[in-house]
CSV table of C-alpha atoms and ligand atoms in Angstrom, one decimal:
chain,number,residue,atom,x,y,z
A,1,MET,CA,0.2,19.8,24.0
A,2,ASN,CA,-2.5,22.9,24.3
A,3,SER,CA,-5.9,22.8,26.1
A,4,GLN,CA,-7.6,22.6,23.1
A,5,THR,CA,-6.4,19.1,22.1
A,6,LEU,CA,-9.0,16.5,21.6
A,7,THR,CA,-9.1,13.3,23.3
A,8,GLY,CA,-11.1,10.0,23.1
A,9,PHE,CA,-10.1,8.9,19.6
A,10,ALA,CA,-11.6,5.7,19.3
A,11,LEU,CA,-8.1,4.0,18.1
A,12,SER,CA,-6.0,6.2,20.3
A,13,ARG,CA,-7.1,4.4,23.5
A,14,GLY,CA,-5.1,1.0,24.9
A,15,LYS,CA,-4.3,-0.1,28.1
A,16,ALA,CA,-1.6,-3.0,27.7
A,17,GLU,CA,2.0,-1.9,29.1
A,18,ARG,CA,4.3,-2.5,25.8
A,19,LEU,CA,8.0,-1.4,27.1
A,20,ALA,CA,10.5,-3.1,25.1
A,21,GLU,CA,12.2,-4.6,28.0
A,22,THR,CA,9.3,-6.9,28.4
A,23,ARG,CA,9.1,-8.4,25.1
A,24,ALA,CA,11.8,-10.9,26.0
A,25,LEU,CA,9.7,-11.9,29.1
A,26,GLY,CA,6.5,-12.1,26.5
A,27,ALA,CA,8.8,-14.4,24.4
A,28,ALA,CA,9.4,-16.5,27.4
A,29,LEU,CA,5.9,-17.1,28.3
A,30,GLN,CA,5.2,-18.0,24.9
A,31,ASN,CA,3.0,-20.9,26.3
A,32,GLU,CA,0.8,-18.5,28.7
A,33,LEU,CA,0.1,-15.9,25.8
A,34,LYS,CA,-3.1,-14.9,25.0
A,35,VAL,CA,-2.9,-15.0,21.3
A,36,PHE,CA,-5.9,-13.6,18.8
A,37,LEU,CA,-5.9,-13.2,14.9
A,38,VAL,CA,-5.9,-10.5,12.6
A,39,ASN,CA,-6.2,-10.5,8.8
A,40,GLY,CA,-5.8,-7.1,7.1
A,41,PRO,CA,-7.9,-4.8,8.8
A,42,GLU,CA,-10.1,-7.6,10.4
A,43,ILE,CA,-10.0,-8.9,13.9
A,44,ALA,CA,-11.1,-12.7,15.0
A,45,MET,CA,-13.7,-12.3,17.5
A,46,ALA,CA,-15.8,-14.4,20.0
A,47,ASN,CA,-18.7,-12.7,21.7
A,48,ASN,CA,-17.9,-9.3,21.0
A,49,GLY,CA,-14.2,-9.2,22.1
A,50,LEU,CA,-11.0,-10.7,20.9
A,51,GLY,CA,-10.7,-14.5,20.4
A,52,PHE,CA,-8.2,-16.3,21.9
A,53,VAL,CA,-6.1,-19.3,20.6
A,54,ALA,CA,-3.1,-21.2,22.1
A,55,ALA,CA,0.3,-19.9,21.3
A,56,LYS,CA,2.0,-23.4,20.5
A,57,ASP,CA,-0.1,-23.5,16.9
A,58,PHE,CA,2.1,-20.6,15.5
A,59,GLU,CA,5.4,-20.2,14.2
A,60,SER,CA,5.6,-16.9,14.6
A,61,LEU,CA,4.1,-14.1,16.9
A,62,ALA,CA,4.4,-10.5,18.3
A,63,TYR,CA,4.4,-9.9,21.4
A,64,LEU,CA,1.8,-6.7,22.3
A,65,GLY,CA,2.4,-6.3,26.1
A,66,PHE,CA,0.7,-7.1,29.6
A,67,PHE,CA,-2.0,-6.0,31.5
A,68,GLU,CA,-3.4,-7.3,34.7
A,69,GLY,CA,-1.0,-10.6,34.7
A,70,ASP,CA,-2.0,-11.3,31.1
A,71,HIS,CA,0.0,-11.4,28.4
A,72,PHE,CA,-1.0,-10.7,24.8
A,73,ALA,CA,0.4,-11.8,21.3
A,74,VAL,CA,-0.9,-11.7,17.8
A,75,ALA,CA,-0.1,-14.7,15.1
A,76,LEU,CA,1.9,-13.6,12.5
A,77,SER,CA,2.0,-16.9,10.6
A,78,GLY,CA,-0.6,-19.8,10.1
A,79,ASP,CA,-3.8,-20.2,8.3
A,80,VAL,CA,-5.7,-17.7,10.4
A,81,GLU,CA,-8.8,-18.5,8.2
A,82,SER,CA,-9.0,-22.0,9.3
A,83,ILE,CA,-8.2,-21.5,12.5
A,84,ALA,CA,-10.7,-18.5,13.4
A,85,ALA,CA,-13.5,-20.9,11.6
A,86,LYS,CA,-12.5,-23.8,13.6
A,87,HIS,CA,-13.1,-21.9,16.8
A,88,GLY,CA,-16.0,-20.1,15.6
A,89,PHE,CA,-15.0,-16.6,15.8
A,90,GLU,CA,-16.4,-14.1,13.5
A,91,TRP,CA,-14.4,-11.6,11.3
A,92,HIS,CA,-14.9,-7.9,12.0
A,93,SER,CA,-13.1,-5.1,10.7
A,94,LEU,CA,-11.4,-2.4,13.2
A,95,ARG,CA,-13.0,0.2,11.3
A,96,THR,CA,-16.5,-1.2,11.9
A,97,VAL,CA,-16.0,-2.4,15.7
A,98,GLY,CA,-13.2,0.1,16.9
A,99,ALA,CA,-15.3,2.8,18.6
A,100,ASP,CA,-17.1,-0.3,20.5
A,101,LEU,CA,-14.2,-2.4,22.0
A,102,GLY,CA,-13.0,-1.6,25.5
A,103,ASP,CA,-9.7,0.4,26.0
A,104,LEU,CA,-7.4,-2.6,26.3
A,105,GLU,CA,-8.7,-4.8,23.4
A,106,VAL,CA,-9.0,-2.0,20.9
A,107,GLY,CA,-5.2,-1.0,21.8
A,108,LEU,CA,-4.0,-4.5,21.5
A,109,ALA,CA,-6.0,-4.8,17.9
A,110,THR,CA,-4.7,-1.8,16.8
A,111,ALA,CA,-1.2,-2.3,17.3
A,112,ALA,CA,-1.5,-6.0,16.0
A,113,ILE,CA,-3.2,-4.8,12.5
A,114,ALA,CA,-0.5,-2.4,11.9
A,115,LEU,CA,2.3,-4.6,13.0
A,116,ASN,CA,0.8,-7.4,11.1
A,117,ASN,CA,0.4,-5.6,8.2
A,118,TRP,CA,3.9,-4.6,8.2
A,119,HIS,CA,5.3,-8.2,8.5
A,120,ARG,CA,2.8,-9.3,5.5
A,121,THR,CA,4.4,-6.4,3.4
A,122,HIS,CA,8.1,-6.3,4.4
A,123,THR,CA,9.3,-10.3,3.9
A,124,HIS,CA,12.6,-9.1,2.2
A,125,CYS,CA,15.6,-6.9,3.3
A,126,PRO,CA,15.7,-3.8,1.1
A,127,ARG,CA,19.6,-3.8,0.8
A,128,CYS,CA,20.4,-7.2,-0.5
A,129,GLY,CA,16.7,-8.7,-1.3
A,130,ASP,CA,17.2,-11.8,1.3
A,131,GLU,CA,14.4,-12.9,3.2
A,132,THR,CA,14.1,-11.7,6.3
A,133,PHE,CA,13.0,-13.3,9.7
A,134,VAL,CA,10.8,-12.0,12.8
A,135,SER,CA,13.1,-10.9,15.6
A,136,ASN,CA,12.8,-8.9,18.9
A,137,SER,CA,9.3,-10.5,19.4
A,138,GLY,CA,7.8,-9.3,16.6
A,139,TRP,CA,8.9,-5.8,16.4
A,140,THR,CA,11.7,-6.1,14.3
A,141,ARG,CA,12.8,-8.1,11.3
A,142,GLN,CA,16.4,-9.2,10.6
A,143,CYS,CA,18.4,-10.2,7.4
A,144,PRO,CA,20.4,-13.3,7.9
A,145,LYS,CA,22.8,-12.4,5.2
A,146,ASP,CA,24.1,-8.9,6.1
A,147,GLY,CA,22.8,-8.8,9.4
A,148,THR,CA,20.6,-5.5,9.4
A,149,GLU,CA,17.8,-4.9,11.7
A,150,HIS,CA,14.2,-3.3,10.1
A,151,TYR,CA,11.6,-1.7,11.9
A,152,PRO,CA,8.1,-1.5,11.3
A,153,ARG,CA,7.1,1.7,9.9
A,154,THR,CA,4.0,4.4,10.4
A,155,ASP,CA,3.4,6.6,7.7
A,156,PRO,CA,2.4,10.3,8.9
A,157,ALA,CA,-1.0,11.8,7.5
A,158,ILE,CA,-2.5,15.1,8.3
A,159,ILE,CA,-6.4,15.7,7.9
A,160,VAL,CA,-7.9,19.3,8.7
A,161,ALA,CA,-10.8,20.8,9.6
A,162,ILE,CA,-10.8,24.3,7.5
A,163,THR,CA,-13.5,26.8,8.6
A,164,ASN,CA,-13.8,30.4,6.6
A,165,PRO,CA,-14.8,33.8,8.5
A,166,GLU,CA,-18.3,32.7,8.9
A,167,ASP,CA,-17.2,29.9,11.1
A,168,LYS,CA,-18.8,27.3,8.0
A,169,ILE,CA,-16.9,24.1,7.8
A,170,LEU,CA,-15.3,22.8,4.5
A,171,MET,CA,-16.5,19.2,3.5
A,172,ALA,CA,-14.8,17.8,0.5
A,173,ARG,CA,-15.6,14.8,-1.7
A,174,GLN,CA,-13.1,12.6,-3.3
A,175,THR,CA,-13.2,11.3,-6.8
A,176,VAL,CA,-13.3,7.8,-5.5
A,177,TRP,CA,-15.8,8.3,-3.1
A,178,GLN,CA,-19.8,7.8,-3.3
A,179,PRO,CA,-22.1,11.2,-4.3
A,180,THR,CA,-23.0,11.8,-0.7
A,181,HIS,CA,-19.6,11.2,0.9
A,182,PHE,CA,-17.8,14.1,2.3
A,183,SER,CA,-14.8,14.6,4.6
A,184,HIS,CA,-12.0,17.0,5.2
A,185,VAL,CA,-9.0,17.7,3.4
A,186,ALA,CA,-6.1,15.0,4.2
A,187,GLY,CA,-3.2,13.5,2.8
A,188,PHE,CA,0.4,11.9,3.6
A,189,VAL,CA,3.3,14.1,5.2
A,190,GLU,CA,6.3,14.4,2.6
A,191,PRO,CA,10.0,14.0,3.1
A,192,GLY,CA,11.6,17.2,4.5
A,193,GLU,CA,8.2,18.5,5.5
A,194,THR,CA,6.8,20.1,8.7
A,195,LEU,CA,3.1,19.1,9.8
A,196,GLU,CA,2.1,22.5,9.4
A,197,ALA,CA,3.6,22.7,5.7
A,198,ALA,CA,1.9,19.7,4.4
A,199,VAL,CA,-1.6,21.1,6.1
A,200,ALA,CA,-1.0,24.0,3.9
A,201,ARG,CA,0.4,22.3,1.1
A,202,GLU,CA,-2.6,19.8,0.7
A,203,ALA,CA,-5.2,22.7,1.3
A,204,MET,CA,-4.1,24.5,-1.7
A,205,GLU,CA,-3.3,21.2,-3.7
A,206,GLU,CA,-6.7,19.8,-3.5
A,207,ILE,CA,-9.2,22.9,-3.3
A,208,GLY,CA,-6.9,26.0,-3.8
A,209,ILE,CA,-7.3,27.8,-0.2
A,210,LYS,CA,-4.6,29.5,1.4
A,211,ILE,CA,-4.4,28.7,4.8
A,212,ASP,CA,-4.1,31.4,7.4
A,213,SER,CA,-3.5,29.4,10.8
A,214,VAL,CA,-3.2,25.7,12.0
A,215,THR,CA,-3.8,24.3,15.3
A,216,TYR,CA,-2.9,20.9,16.3
A,217,MET,CA,-6.0,18.6,18.1
A,218,GLY,CA,-4.4,15.3,18.6
A,219,SER,CA,-3.5,11.8,16.7
A,220,GLN,CA,-4.8,8.6,16.2
A,221,PRO,CA,-3.3,5.2,14.7
A,222,TRP,CA,-5.2,4.7,11.7
A,223,PRO,CA,-3.5,0.9,10.6
A,224,PHE,CA,-5.2,0.8,7.1
A,225,PRO,CA,-2.6,0.0,6.5
A,226,ALA,CA,0.2,1.8,8.0
A,227,SER,CA,-0.8,5.6,9.1
A,228,LEU,CA,-0.7,7.8,11.9
A,229,MET,CA,-3.6,10.4,11.6
A,230,LEU,CA,-2.5,14.1,12.7
A,231,ALA,CA,-5.8,15.9,13.5
A,232,PHE,CA,-5.5,20.0,13.1
A,233,VAL,CA,-8.0,22.8,12.7
A,234,ALA,CA,-7.1,25.7,10.2
A,235,THR,CA,-9.0,29.2,9.3
A,236,THR,CA,-8.7,30.9,6.1
A,237,SER,CA,-9.6,34.1,5.0
A,238,SER,CA,-10.6,33.0,1.3
A,239,SER,CA,-13.7,31.4,0.5
A,240,GLU,CA,-13.3,30.4,-3.1
A,241,ILE,CA,-12.5,26.6,-3.6
A,242,THR,CA,-11.2,25.4,-6.7
A,243,VAL,CA,-11.2,21.7,-6.7
A,244,ASP,CA,-8.6,19.8,-8.0
A,245,GLY,CA,-10.6,17.5,-9.9
A,246,ASP,CA,-8.1,14.6,-9.5
A,247,GLU,CA,-8.3,13.7,-5.9
A,248,ILE,CA,-11.4,15.8,-5.2
A,249,ALA,CA,-14.2,15.9,-7.0
A,250,GLU,CA,-16.2,18.6,-5.2
A,251,ALA,CA,-16.3,20.9,-1.8
A,252,TYR,CA,-18.2,23.2,-0.4
A,253,TRP,CA,-18.8,25.4,2.9
A,254,TYR,CA,-21.5,24.3,5.5
A,255,SER,CA,-22.9,26.6,8.3
A,256,ARG,CA,-24.0,24.0,11.2
A,257,ALA,CA,-27.7,24.4,9.9
A,258,GLU,CA,-27.0,23.9,6.3
A,259,LEU,CA,-24.9,20.6,7.4
A,260,VAL,CA,-27.9,19.3,9.4
A,261,ALA,CA,-30.4,19.9,6.5
A,262,ALA,CA,-28.3,18.2,4.3
A,263,CYS,CA,-27.5,15.1,6.5
A,264,LYS,CA,-31.5,15.1,7.3
A,265,ALA,CA,-32.1,15.2,3.4
A,266,GLY,CA,-29.7,12.2,2.8
A,267,GLU,CA,-27.3,14.5,0.8
A,268,LEU,CA,-24.5,14.1,2.9
A,269,ARG,CA,-22.7,11.2,4.8
A,270,ILE,CA,-20.4,11.9,7.4
A,271,PRO,CA,-17.3,9.8,8.3
A,272,SER,CA,-17.7,7.2,10.9
A,273,LYS,CA,-17.5,7.2,14.8
A,274,VAL,CA,-14.1,5.7,14.7
A,275,SER,CA,-12.4,8.5,12.5
A,276,VAL,CA,-10.8,11.4,13.3
A,277,ALA,CA,-12.5,13.1,10.7
A,278,ARG,CA,-16.0,12.6,12.6
A,279,LYS,CA,-14.2,13.9,15.9
A,280,LEU,CA,-13.3,17.3,13.9
A,281,ILE,CA,-16.8,17.5,12.5
A,282,GLU,CA,-18.4,17.2,15.9
A,283,HIS,CA,-15.8,19.5,17.7
A,284,TRP,CA,-16.6,22.1,15.3
A,285,TYR,CA,-20.6,21.4,15.6
A,286,GLY,CA,-20.4,21.5,19.4
A,287,SER,CA,-21.8,18.1,20.1
A,288,GLU,CA,-21.8,14.6,18.8
A,289,LEU,CA,-24.3,13.9,15.5
A,290,PRO,CA,-26.4,10.9,15.1
A,291,ASP,CA,-25.3,7.6,14.0
A,292,GLU,CA,-27.8,7.4,11.1
A,293,TRP,CA,-25.8,10.2,9.3
A,294,SER,CA,-23.0,8.1,8.9
A,295,ARG,CA,-21.5,6.6,5.8
A,296,PRO,CA,-22.6,2.8,5.8
B,1,ZN,ZN1,20.5,-8.2,3.7
């Protein structure tokens, strides 16, 4: 990693020890596990933190690790909505509360949501179609018919803050977003492609810009449902934008003063504190930007 790498991404924190050898231990300790509940991108919370329930109520759990004597797991089975209601827990999206949770809890919640999403959508063997079962304390699934083992997937995606020779930043609006919502160029890495090539391809495809240089800035898991966001900054000498009209509806260059003016006028809303995109904008800008300029 170079000295320019950004730190402090909201979902890149985490304190629990998650070495594979400890997962067997976690399973053995089932009755002492601190189990919490997730549902899609949401976490069941009590008093602004994770809400914990007894392990015995669940047929299937994923062991997430230990910290200062406590062992943590997420429920992979059961009617989590009813159980949360019984305990008086409130559901909150990790996208909304991720920046405010402590290091331990945000790390547990991020891993839990990613794992749970995978289990919910990968219930059958890709080879023979038989129903698979949870194995290795929740970190794999196994096929009872052919014995194959299947691992949770993470999809790498690049996001890139592009600047022109005047040090203006490019902000683009996806066709599916509201008229005031703008962010950076982003997209999934394709098979057989390097990260640098993905950055160059997405910039050319989405906004018709040729990238001159690319610098890696850090990464953040983004389990909505299964991404790892790889952050870059890039420069270009070409300022003419040609949006594809398919994924991107419009894109503009902003100086720092123009960005502030557009945000103050309510014409521009920037991505939330929990996102990589926000970190990249603030890195370019030189300081944090007001919360009220975030997307709702
Ligand atoms: Zn199979």
